[in-house]
mmCIF file of C-alpha atoms and ligand atoms in Angstrom:
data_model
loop_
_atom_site.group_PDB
_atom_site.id
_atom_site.type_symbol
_atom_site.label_atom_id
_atom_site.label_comp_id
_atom_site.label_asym_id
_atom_site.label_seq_id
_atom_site.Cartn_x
_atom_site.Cartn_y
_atom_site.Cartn_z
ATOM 1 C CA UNK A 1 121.550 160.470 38.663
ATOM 2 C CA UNK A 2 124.196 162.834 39.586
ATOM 3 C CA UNK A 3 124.808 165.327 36.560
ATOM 4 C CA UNK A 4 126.723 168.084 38.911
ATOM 5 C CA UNK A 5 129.123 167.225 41.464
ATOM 6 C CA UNK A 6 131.268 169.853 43.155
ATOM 7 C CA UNK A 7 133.434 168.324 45.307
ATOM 8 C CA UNK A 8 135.590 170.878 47.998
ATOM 9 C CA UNK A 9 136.118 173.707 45.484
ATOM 10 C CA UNK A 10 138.663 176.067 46.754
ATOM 11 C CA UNK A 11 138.302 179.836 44.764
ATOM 12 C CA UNK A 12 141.109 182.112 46.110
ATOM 13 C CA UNK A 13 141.756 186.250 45.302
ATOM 14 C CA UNK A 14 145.242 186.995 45.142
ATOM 15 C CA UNK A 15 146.454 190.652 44.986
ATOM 16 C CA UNK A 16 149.762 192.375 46.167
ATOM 17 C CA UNK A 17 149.214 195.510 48.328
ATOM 18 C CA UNK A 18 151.188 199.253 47.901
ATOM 19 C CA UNK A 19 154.253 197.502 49.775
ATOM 20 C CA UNK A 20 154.390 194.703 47.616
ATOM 21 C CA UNK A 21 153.161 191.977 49.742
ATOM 22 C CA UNK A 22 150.997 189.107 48.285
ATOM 23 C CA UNK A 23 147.408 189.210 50.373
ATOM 24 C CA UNK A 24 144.774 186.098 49.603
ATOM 25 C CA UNK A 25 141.164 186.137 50.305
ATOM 26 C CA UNK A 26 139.786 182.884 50.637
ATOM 27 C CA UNK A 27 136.422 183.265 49.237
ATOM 28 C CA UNK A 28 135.444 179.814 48.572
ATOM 29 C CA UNK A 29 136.362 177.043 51.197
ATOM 30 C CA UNK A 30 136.002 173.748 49.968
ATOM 31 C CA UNK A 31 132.376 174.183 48.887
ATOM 32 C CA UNK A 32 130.964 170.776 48.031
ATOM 33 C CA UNK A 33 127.258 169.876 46.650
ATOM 34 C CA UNK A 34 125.612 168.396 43.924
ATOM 35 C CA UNK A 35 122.632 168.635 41.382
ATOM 36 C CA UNK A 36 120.642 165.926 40.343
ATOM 37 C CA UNK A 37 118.370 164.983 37.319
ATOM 38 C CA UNK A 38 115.534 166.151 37.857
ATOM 39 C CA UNK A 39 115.515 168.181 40.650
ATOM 40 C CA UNK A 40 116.077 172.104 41.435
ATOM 41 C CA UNK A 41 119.049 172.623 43.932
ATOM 42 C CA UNK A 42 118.745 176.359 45.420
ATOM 43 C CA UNK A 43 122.436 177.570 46.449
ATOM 44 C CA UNK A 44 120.917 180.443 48.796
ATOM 45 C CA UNK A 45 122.881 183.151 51.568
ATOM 46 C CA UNK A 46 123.422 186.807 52.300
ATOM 47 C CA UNK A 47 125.275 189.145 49.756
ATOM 48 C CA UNK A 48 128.894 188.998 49.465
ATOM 49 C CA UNK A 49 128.513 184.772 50.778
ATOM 50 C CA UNK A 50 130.053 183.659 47.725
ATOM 51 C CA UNK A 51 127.420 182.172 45.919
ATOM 52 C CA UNK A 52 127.894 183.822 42.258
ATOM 53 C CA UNK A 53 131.793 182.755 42.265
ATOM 54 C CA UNK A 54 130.442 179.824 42.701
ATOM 55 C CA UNK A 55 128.598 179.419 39.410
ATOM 56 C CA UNK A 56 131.234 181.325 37.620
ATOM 57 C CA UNK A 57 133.976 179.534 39.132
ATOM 58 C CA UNK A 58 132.351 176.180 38.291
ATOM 59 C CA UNK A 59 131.617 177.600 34.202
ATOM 60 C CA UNK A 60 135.118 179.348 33.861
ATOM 61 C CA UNK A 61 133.948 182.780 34.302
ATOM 62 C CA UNK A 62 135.958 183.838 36.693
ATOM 63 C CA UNK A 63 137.980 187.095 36.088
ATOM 64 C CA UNK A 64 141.692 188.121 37.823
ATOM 65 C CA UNK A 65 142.382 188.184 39.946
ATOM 66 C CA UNK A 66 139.946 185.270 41.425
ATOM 67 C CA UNK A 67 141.125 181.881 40.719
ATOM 68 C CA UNK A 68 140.175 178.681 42.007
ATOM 69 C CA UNK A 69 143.001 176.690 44.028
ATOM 70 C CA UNK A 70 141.120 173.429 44.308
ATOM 71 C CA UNK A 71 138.793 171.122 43.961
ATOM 72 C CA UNK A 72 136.930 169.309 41.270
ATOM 73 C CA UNK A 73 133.494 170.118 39.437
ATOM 74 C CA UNK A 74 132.522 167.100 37.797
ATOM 75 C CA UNK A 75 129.868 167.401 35.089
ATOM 76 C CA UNK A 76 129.411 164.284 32.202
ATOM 77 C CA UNK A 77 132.633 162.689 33.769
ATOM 78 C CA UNK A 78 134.389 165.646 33.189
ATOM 79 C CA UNK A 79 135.715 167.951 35.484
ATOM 80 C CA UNK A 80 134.943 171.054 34.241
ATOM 81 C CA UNK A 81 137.864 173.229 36.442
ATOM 82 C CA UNK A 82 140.295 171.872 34.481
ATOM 83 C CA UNK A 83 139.016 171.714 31.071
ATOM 84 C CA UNK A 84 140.719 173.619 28.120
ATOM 85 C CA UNK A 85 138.894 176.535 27.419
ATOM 86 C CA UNK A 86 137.861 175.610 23.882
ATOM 87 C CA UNK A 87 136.001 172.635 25.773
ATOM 88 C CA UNK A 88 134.361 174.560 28.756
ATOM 89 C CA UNK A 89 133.226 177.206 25.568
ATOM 90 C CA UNK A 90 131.759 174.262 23.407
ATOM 91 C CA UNK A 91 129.932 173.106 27.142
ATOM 92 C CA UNK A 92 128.094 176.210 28.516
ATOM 93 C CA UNK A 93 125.893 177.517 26.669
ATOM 94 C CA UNK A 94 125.139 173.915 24.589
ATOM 95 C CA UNK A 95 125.295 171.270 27.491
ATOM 96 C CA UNK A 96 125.225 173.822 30.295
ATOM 97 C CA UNK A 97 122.728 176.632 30.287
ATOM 98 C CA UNK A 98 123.298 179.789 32.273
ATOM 99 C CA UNK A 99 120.784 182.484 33.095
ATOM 100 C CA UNK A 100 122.479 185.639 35.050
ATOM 101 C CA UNK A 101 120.461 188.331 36.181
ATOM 102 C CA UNK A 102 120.693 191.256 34.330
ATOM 103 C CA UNK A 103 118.711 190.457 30.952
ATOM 104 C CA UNK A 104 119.597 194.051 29.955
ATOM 105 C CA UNK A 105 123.068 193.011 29.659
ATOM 106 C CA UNK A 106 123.016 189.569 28.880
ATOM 107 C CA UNK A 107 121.300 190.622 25.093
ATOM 108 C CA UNK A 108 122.756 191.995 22.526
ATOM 109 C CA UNK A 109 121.371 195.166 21.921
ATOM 110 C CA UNK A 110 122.013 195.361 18.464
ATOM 111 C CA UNK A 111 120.718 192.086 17.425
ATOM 112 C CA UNK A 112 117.219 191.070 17.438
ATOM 113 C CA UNK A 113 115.659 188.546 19.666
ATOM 114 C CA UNK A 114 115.111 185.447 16.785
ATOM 115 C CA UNK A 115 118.645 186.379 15.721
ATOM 116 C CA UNK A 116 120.015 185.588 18.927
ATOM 117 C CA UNK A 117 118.343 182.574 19.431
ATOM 118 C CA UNK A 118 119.340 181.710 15.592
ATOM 119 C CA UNK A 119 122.627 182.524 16.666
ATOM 120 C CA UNK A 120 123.120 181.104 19.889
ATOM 121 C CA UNK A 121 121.954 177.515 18.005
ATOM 122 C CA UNK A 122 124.573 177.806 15.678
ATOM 123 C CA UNK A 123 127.340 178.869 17.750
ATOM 124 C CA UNK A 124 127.060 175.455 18.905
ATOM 125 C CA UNK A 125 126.478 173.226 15.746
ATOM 126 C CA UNK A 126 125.524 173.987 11.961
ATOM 127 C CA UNK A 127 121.805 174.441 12.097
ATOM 128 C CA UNK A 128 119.669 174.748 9.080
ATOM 129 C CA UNK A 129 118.366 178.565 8.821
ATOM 130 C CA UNK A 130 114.583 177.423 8.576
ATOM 131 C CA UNK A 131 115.245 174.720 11.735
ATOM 132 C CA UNK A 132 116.389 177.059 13.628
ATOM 133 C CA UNK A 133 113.940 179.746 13.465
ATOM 134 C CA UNK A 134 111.307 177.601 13.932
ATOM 135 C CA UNK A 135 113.208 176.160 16.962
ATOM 136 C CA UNK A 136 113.538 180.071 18.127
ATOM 137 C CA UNK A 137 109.720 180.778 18.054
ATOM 138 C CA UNK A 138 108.712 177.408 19.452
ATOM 139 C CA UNK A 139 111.143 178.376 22.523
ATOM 140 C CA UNK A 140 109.570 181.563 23.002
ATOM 141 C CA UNK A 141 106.080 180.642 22.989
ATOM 142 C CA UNK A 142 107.351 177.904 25.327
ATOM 143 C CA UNK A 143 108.965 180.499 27.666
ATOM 144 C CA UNK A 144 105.202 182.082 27.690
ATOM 145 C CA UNK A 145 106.320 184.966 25.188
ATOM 146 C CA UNK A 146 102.925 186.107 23.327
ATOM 147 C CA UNK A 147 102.854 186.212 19.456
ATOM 148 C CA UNK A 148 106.262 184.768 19.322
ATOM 149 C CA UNK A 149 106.458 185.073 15.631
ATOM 150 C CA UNK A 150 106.096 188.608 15.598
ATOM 151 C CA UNK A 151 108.607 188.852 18.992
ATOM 152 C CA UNK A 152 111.520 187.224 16.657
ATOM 153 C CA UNK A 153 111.727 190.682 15.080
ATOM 154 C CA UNK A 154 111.532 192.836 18.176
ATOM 155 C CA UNK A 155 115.068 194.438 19.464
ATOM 156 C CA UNK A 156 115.796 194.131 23.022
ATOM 157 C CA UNK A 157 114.990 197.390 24.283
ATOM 158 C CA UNK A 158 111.360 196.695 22.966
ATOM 159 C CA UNK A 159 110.830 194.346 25.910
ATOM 160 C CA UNK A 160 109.829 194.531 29.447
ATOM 161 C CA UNK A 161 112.134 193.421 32.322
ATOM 162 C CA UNK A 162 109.953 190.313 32.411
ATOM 163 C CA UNK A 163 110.085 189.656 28.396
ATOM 164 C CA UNK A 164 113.579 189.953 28.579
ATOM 165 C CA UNK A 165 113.982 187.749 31.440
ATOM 166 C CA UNK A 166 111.657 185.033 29.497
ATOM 167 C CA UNK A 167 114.095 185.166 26.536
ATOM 168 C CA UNK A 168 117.072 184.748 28.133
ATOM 169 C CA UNK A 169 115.903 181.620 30.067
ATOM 170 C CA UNK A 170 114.890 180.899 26.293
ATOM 171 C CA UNK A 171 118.347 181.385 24.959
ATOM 172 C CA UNK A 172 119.253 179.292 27.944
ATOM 173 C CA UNK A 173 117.171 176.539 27.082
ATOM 174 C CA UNK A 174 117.097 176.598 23.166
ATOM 175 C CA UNK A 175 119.951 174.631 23.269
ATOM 176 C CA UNK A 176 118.508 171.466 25.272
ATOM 177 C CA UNK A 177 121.026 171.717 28.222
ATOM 178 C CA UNK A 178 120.632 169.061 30.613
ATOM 179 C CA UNK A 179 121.847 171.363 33.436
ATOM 180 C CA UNK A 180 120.811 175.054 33.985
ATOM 181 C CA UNK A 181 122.332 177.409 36.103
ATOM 182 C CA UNK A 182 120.517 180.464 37.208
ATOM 183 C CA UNK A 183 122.024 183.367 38.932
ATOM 184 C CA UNK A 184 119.435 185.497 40.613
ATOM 185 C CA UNK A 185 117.071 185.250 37.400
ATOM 186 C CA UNK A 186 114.496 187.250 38.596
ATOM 187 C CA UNK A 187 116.009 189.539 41.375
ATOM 188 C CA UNK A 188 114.349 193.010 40.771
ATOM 189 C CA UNK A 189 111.256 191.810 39.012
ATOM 190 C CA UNK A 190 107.831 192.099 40.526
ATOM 191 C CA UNK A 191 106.140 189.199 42.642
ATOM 192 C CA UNK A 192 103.702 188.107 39.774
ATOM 193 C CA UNK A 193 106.066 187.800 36.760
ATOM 194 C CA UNK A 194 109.017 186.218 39.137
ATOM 195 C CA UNK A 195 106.232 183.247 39.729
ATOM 196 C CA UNK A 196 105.355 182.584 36.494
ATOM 197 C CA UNK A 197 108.742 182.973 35.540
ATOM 198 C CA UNK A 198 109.898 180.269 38.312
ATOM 199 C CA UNK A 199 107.465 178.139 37.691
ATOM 200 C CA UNK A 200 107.625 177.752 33.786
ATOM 201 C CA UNK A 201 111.404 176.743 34.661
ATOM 202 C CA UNK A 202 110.276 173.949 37.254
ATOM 203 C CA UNK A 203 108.074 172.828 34.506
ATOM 204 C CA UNK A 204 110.903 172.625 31.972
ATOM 205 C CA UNK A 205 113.039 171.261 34.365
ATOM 206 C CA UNK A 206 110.660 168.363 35.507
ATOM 207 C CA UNK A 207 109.336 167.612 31.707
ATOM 208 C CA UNK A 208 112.917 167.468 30.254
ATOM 209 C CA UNK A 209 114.494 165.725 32.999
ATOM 210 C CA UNK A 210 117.200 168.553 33.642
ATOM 211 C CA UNK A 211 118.853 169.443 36.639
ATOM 212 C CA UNK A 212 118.957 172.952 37.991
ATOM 213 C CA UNK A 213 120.780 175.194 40.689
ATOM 214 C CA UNK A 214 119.136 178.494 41.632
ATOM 215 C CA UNK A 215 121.110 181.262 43.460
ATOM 216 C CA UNK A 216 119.263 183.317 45.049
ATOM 217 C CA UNK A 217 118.985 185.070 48.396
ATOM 218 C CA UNK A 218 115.318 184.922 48.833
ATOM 219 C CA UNK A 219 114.358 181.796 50.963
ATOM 220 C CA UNK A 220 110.646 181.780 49.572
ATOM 221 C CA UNK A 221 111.831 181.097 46.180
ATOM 222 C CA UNK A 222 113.633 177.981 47.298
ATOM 223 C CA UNK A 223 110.792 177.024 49.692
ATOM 224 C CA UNK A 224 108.565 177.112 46.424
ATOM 225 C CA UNK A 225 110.690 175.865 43.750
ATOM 226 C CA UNK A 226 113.497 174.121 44.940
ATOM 227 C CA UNK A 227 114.012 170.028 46.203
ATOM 228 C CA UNK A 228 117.201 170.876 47.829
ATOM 229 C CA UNK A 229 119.224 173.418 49.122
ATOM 230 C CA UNK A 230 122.668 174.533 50.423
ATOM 231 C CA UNK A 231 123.519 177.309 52.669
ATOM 232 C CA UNK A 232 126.668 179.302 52.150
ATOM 233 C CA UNK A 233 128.245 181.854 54.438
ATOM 234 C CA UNK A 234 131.487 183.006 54.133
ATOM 235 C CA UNK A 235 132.330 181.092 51.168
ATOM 236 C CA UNK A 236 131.695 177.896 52.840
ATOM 237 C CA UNK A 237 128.021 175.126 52.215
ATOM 238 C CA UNK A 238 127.435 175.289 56.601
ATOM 239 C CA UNK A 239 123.846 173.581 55.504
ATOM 240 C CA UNK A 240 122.360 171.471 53.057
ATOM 241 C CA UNK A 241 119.831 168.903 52.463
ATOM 242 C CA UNK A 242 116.127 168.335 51.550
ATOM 243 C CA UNK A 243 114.012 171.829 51.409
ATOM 244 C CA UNK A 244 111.931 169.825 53.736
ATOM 245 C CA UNK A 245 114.524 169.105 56.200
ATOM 246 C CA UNK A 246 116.826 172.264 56.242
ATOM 247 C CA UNK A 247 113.256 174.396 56.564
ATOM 248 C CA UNK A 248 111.509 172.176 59.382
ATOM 249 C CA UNK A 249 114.586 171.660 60.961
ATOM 250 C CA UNK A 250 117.290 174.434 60.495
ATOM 251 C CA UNK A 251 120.374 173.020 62.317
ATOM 252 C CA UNK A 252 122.958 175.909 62.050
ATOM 253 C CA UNK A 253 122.552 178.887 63.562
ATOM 254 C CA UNK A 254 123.025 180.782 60.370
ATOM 255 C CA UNK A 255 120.391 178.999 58.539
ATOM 256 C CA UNK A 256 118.535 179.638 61.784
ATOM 257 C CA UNK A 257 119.286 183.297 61.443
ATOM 258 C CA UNK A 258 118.602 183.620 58.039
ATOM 259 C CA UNK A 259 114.907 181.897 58.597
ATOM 260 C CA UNK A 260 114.574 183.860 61.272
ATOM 261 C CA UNK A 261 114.936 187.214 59.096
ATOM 262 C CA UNK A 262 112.410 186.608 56.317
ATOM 263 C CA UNK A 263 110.584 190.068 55.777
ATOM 264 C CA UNK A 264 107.486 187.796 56.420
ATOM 265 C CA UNK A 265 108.333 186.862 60.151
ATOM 266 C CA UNK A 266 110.170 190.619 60.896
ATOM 267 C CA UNK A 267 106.911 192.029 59.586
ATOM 268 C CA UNK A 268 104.783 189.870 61.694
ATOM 269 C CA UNK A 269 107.094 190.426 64.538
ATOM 270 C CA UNK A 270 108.448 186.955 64.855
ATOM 271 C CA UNK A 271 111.974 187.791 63.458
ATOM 272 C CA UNK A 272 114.969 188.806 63.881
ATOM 273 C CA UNK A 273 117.113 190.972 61.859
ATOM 274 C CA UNK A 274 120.319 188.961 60.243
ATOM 275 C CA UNK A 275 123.445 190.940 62.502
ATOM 276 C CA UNK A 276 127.042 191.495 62.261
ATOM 277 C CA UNK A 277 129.135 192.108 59.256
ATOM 278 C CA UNK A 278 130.294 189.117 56.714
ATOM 279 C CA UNK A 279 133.976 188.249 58.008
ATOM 280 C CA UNK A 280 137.103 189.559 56.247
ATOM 281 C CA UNK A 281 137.791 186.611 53.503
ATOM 282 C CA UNK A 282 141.068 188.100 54.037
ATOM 283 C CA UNK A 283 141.738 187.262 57.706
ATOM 284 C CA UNK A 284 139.052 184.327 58.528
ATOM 285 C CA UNK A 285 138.374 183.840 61.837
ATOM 286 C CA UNK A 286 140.235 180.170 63.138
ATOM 287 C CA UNK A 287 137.811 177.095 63.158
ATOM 288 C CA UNK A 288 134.217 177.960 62.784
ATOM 289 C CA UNK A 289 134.034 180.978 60.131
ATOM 290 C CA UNK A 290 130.553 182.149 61.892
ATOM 291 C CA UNK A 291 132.391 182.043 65.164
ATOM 292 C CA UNK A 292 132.367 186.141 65.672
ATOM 293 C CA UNK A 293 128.624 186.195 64.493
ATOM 294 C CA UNK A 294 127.312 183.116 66.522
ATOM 295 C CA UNK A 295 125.125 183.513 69.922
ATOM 296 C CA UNK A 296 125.817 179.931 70.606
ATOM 297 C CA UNK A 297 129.578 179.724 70.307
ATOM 298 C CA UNK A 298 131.614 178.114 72.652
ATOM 299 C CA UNK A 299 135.808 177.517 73.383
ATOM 300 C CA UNK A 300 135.473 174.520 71.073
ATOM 301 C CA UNK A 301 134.165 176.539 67.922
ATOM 302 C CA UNK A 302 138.564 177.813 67.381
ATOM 303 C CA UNK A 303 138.249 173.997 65.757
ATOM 304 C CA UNK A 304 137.078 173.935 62.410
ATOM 305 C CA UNK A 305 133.806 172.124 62.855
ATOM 306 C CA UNK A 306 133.208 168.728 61.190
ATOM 307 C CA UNK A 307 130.403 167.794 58.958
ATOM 308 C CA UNK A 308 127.562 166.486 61.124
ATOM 309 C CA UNK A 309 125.393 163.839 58.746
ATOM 310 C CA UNK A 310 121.714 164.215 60.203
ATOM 311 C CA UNK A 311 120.465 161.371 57.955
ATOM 312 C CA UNK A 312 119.235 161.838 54.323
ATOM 313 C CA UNK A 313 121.582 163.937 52.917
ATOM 314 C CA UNK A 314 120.994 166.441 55.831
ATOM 315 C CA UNK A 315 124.588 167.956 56.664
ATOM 316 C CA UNK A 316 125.552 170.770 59.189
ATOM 317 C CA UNK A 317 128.540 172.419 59.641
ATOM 318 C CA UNK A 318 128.184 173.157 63.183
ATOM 319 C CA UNK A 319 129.657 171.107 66.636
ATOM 320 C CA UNK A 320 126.445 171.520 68.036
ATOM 321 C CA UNK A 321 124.427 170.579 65.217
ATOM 322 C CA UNK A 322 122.573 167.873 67.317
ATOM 323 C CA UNK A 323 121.776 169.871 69.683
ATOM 324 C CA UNK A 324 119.850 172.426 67.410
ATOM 325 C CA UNK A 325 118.375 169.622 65.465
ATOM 326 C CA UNK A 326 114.693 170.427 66.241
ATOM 327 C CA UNK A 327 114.616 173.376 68.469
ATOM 328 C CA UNK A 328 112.255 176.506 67.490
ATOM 329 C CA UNK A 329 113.649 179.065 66.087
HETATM 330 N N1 LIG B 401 138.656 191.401 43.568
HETATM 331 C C1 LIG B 401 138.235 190.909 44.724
HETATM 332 N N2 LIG B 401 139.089 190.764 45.767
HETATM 333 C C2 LIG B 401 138.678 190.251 46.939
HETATM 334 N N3 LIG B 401 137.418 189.865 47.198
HETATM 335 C C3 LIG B 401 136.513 190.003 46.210
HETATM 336 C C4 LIG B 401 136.852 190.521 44.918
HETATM 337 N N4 LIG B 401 135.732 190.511 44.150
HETATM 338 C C5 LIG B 401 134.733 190.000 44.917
HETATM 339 N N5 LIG B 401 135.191 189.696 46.147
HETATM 340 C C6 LIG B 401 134.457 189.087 47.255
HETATM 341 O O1 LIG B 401 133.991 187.790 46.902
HETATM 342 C C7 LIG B 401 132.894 187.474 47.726
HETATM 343 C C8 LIG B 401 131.877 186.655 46.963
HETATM 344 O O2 LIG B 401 131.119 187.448 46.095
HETATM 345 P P1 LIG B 401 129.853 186.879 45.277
HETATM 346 O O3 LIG B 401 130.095 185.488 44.835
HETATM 347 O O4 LIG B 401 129.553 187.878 44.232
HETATM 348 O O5 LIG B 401 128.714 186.868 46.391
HETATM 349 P P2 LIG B 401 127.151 186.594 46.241
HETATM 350 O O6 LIG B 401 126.860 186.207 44.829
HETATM 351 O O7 LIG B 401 126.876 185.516 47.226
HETATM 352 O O8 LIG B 401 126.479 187.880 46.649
HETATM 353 C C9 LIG B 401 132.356 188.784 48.276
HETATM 354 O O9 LIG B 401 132.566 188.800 49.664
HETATM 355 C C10 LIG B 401 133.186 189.844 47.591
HETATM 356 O O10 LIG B 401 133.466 190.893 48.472
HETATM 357 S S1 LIG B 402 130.597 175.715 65.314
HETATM 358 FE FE1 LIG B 402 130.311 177.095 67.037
HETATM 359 S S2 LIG B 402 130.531 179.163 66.183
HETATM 360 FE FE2 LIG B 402 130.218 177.761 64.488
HETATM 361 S S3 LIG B 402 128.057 177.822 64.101
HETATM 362 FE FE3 LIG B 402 128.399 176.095 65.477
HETATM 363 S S4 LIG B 402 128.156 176.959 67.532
HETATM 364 FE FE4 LIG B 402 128.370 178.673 66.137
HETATM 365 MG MG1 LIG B 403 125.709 187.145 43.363
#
């Protein structure tokens, strides 16, 4: 069952420059996927590809002067770009769960971790004090927090970056979302805690019967964690299907690229460093948007290339997508 669908959302940056004139940066280009019960979707591409306006454009967090121009993000039956804000408020956080990466941040500092949890429940619905403590320390021992009854009382400075990072996928979850978005949630913390991390969320995910979408920019963690995937550059999905598929059979040359420049295979010798700048979302090149970064492009790429269906929900932005279908990288 779909819970997610984002269906050619258009985010735009409009700004006037010294002489007055109105420049727009297309940063999001009719980006369509979806999430499904069940599953992890991971929403993966360089820095700067888009992938973060996504999410926030999708929960209403975008700031000025980014707004989105189009599209539709259906969640429930509603879509959410074009719910009031007193609506999309009462959603995230309740119905919609949102991890972002900075725990540091996210917390307030000058609240301790139970009452944030305490409050967090209640911002939502009136909660019974006693209910919702208890709720609080069952959700951190569930987010693998030891002595959780003594961690209610700890302040947020207290805790490691891996604590921290367990207690705000808790404050994500206390609320039973069905869908949970997570924005790099464990960028900058070491190997070992980012597993156990990742994998207590798969195992929420699959015993609860959510649906989540990971951004992240490292292709293990979607390998590991993730059913499917979508591959943005430039603002635009150029790949997306099964892990299985868009892994064994990369069939863009970006995703090609970006497999191709894993730390794993440039260590072992294999790889190839990703090249070339990410194009001016002020002046994108005609047609294909990878067109000035592509080794394979040809006269034909100044048309905007169609989405090729490879079967099984496996869909490349490319005109030569058949042709790559398969290849080594
Ligand atoms: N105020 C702005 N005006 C124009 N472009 C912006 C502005 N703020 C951010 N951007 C651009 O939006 C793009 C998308 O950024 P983001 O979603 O944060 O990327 P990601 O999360 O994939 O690293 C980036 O290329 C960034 O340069
Ligand atoms: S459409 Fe052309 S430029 Fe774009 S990725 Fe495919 S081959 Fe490269
Ligand atoms: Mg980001």
């Amino acid at each position: 069952m779909t819970l997610l669908a984002i269906d050619n959302l258009e985010t735009d940056f409009v700004s006037r420059t010294l002489d007055d004139e109105i420049r727009v940066a297309h940063a999001l280009n009719k980006v369509s996927f979806e999430v499904n019960r069940g599953e992890i979707v991971g929403l993966v591409g360089e820095t700067g590809a888009g992938k973060s306006l996504t999410a926030q454009s999708v929960l209403g967090l975008l700031r000025a002067p980014a707004r989105v121009v189009g599209g539709e993000a259906v969640f429930d039956g509603r879509d959410l770009l074009t719910l009031p804000p007193a609506e999309m408020n009462e959603l995230r956080g309740y119905e919609i769960g949102l991890v972002v990466q900075n725990p540091r941040t996210s917390l307030d500092p000058l609240c301790r971790i139970g009452d944030q949890l305490v409050r967090m429940q209640r911002a939502h619905r009136p909660v019974n004090g006693r209910v919702a403590r208890k709720k609080a320390v069952d959700m951190l021992a569930a987010v693998g927090i030891p002595e959780p009854e003594r961690r209610m009382r700890a302040w947020p400075h207290e805790l490691s970056g891996g604590m921290a990072q367990r207690v705000l996928m808790a404050m994500a979850l206390i609320n039973e979302p069905r869908l949970l978005i997570a924005d790099e949630p464990t960028t900058g913390l070491d190997v070992t805690v980012q597993a156990a991390i990742l994998d207590l969320l798969r195992q929420i995910v699959l015993e609860r019967s959510m649906g989540a979408l990971i951004i992240t920019h490292d292709l293990g963690v979607v390998a590991h964690y993730c059913e499917r995937v979508a591959v943005m550059f430039a603002g635009s999905i150029v790949e997306e299907g099964t892990v299985d598929a868009v892994f064994e059979t990369p069939s863009h040359p970006y995703t090609r690229a970006l497999l191709s420049a894993t730390p794993e295979r440039l260590k072992l010798g294999s790889g190839r460093q990703l090249g070339g700048p990410p194009p001016d979302l002020y002046n994108l090149p005609i047609g294909c948007h990878y067109r000035d970064r592509c080794e394979r492009v040809r006269d034909i790429c100044t048309t905007p290339p169609p989405a090729t269906d490879l079967g099984e929900g496996h869909r490349v932005q490319c005109h030569f997508a058949k042709d790559l279908e398969g290849q080594p990288l």
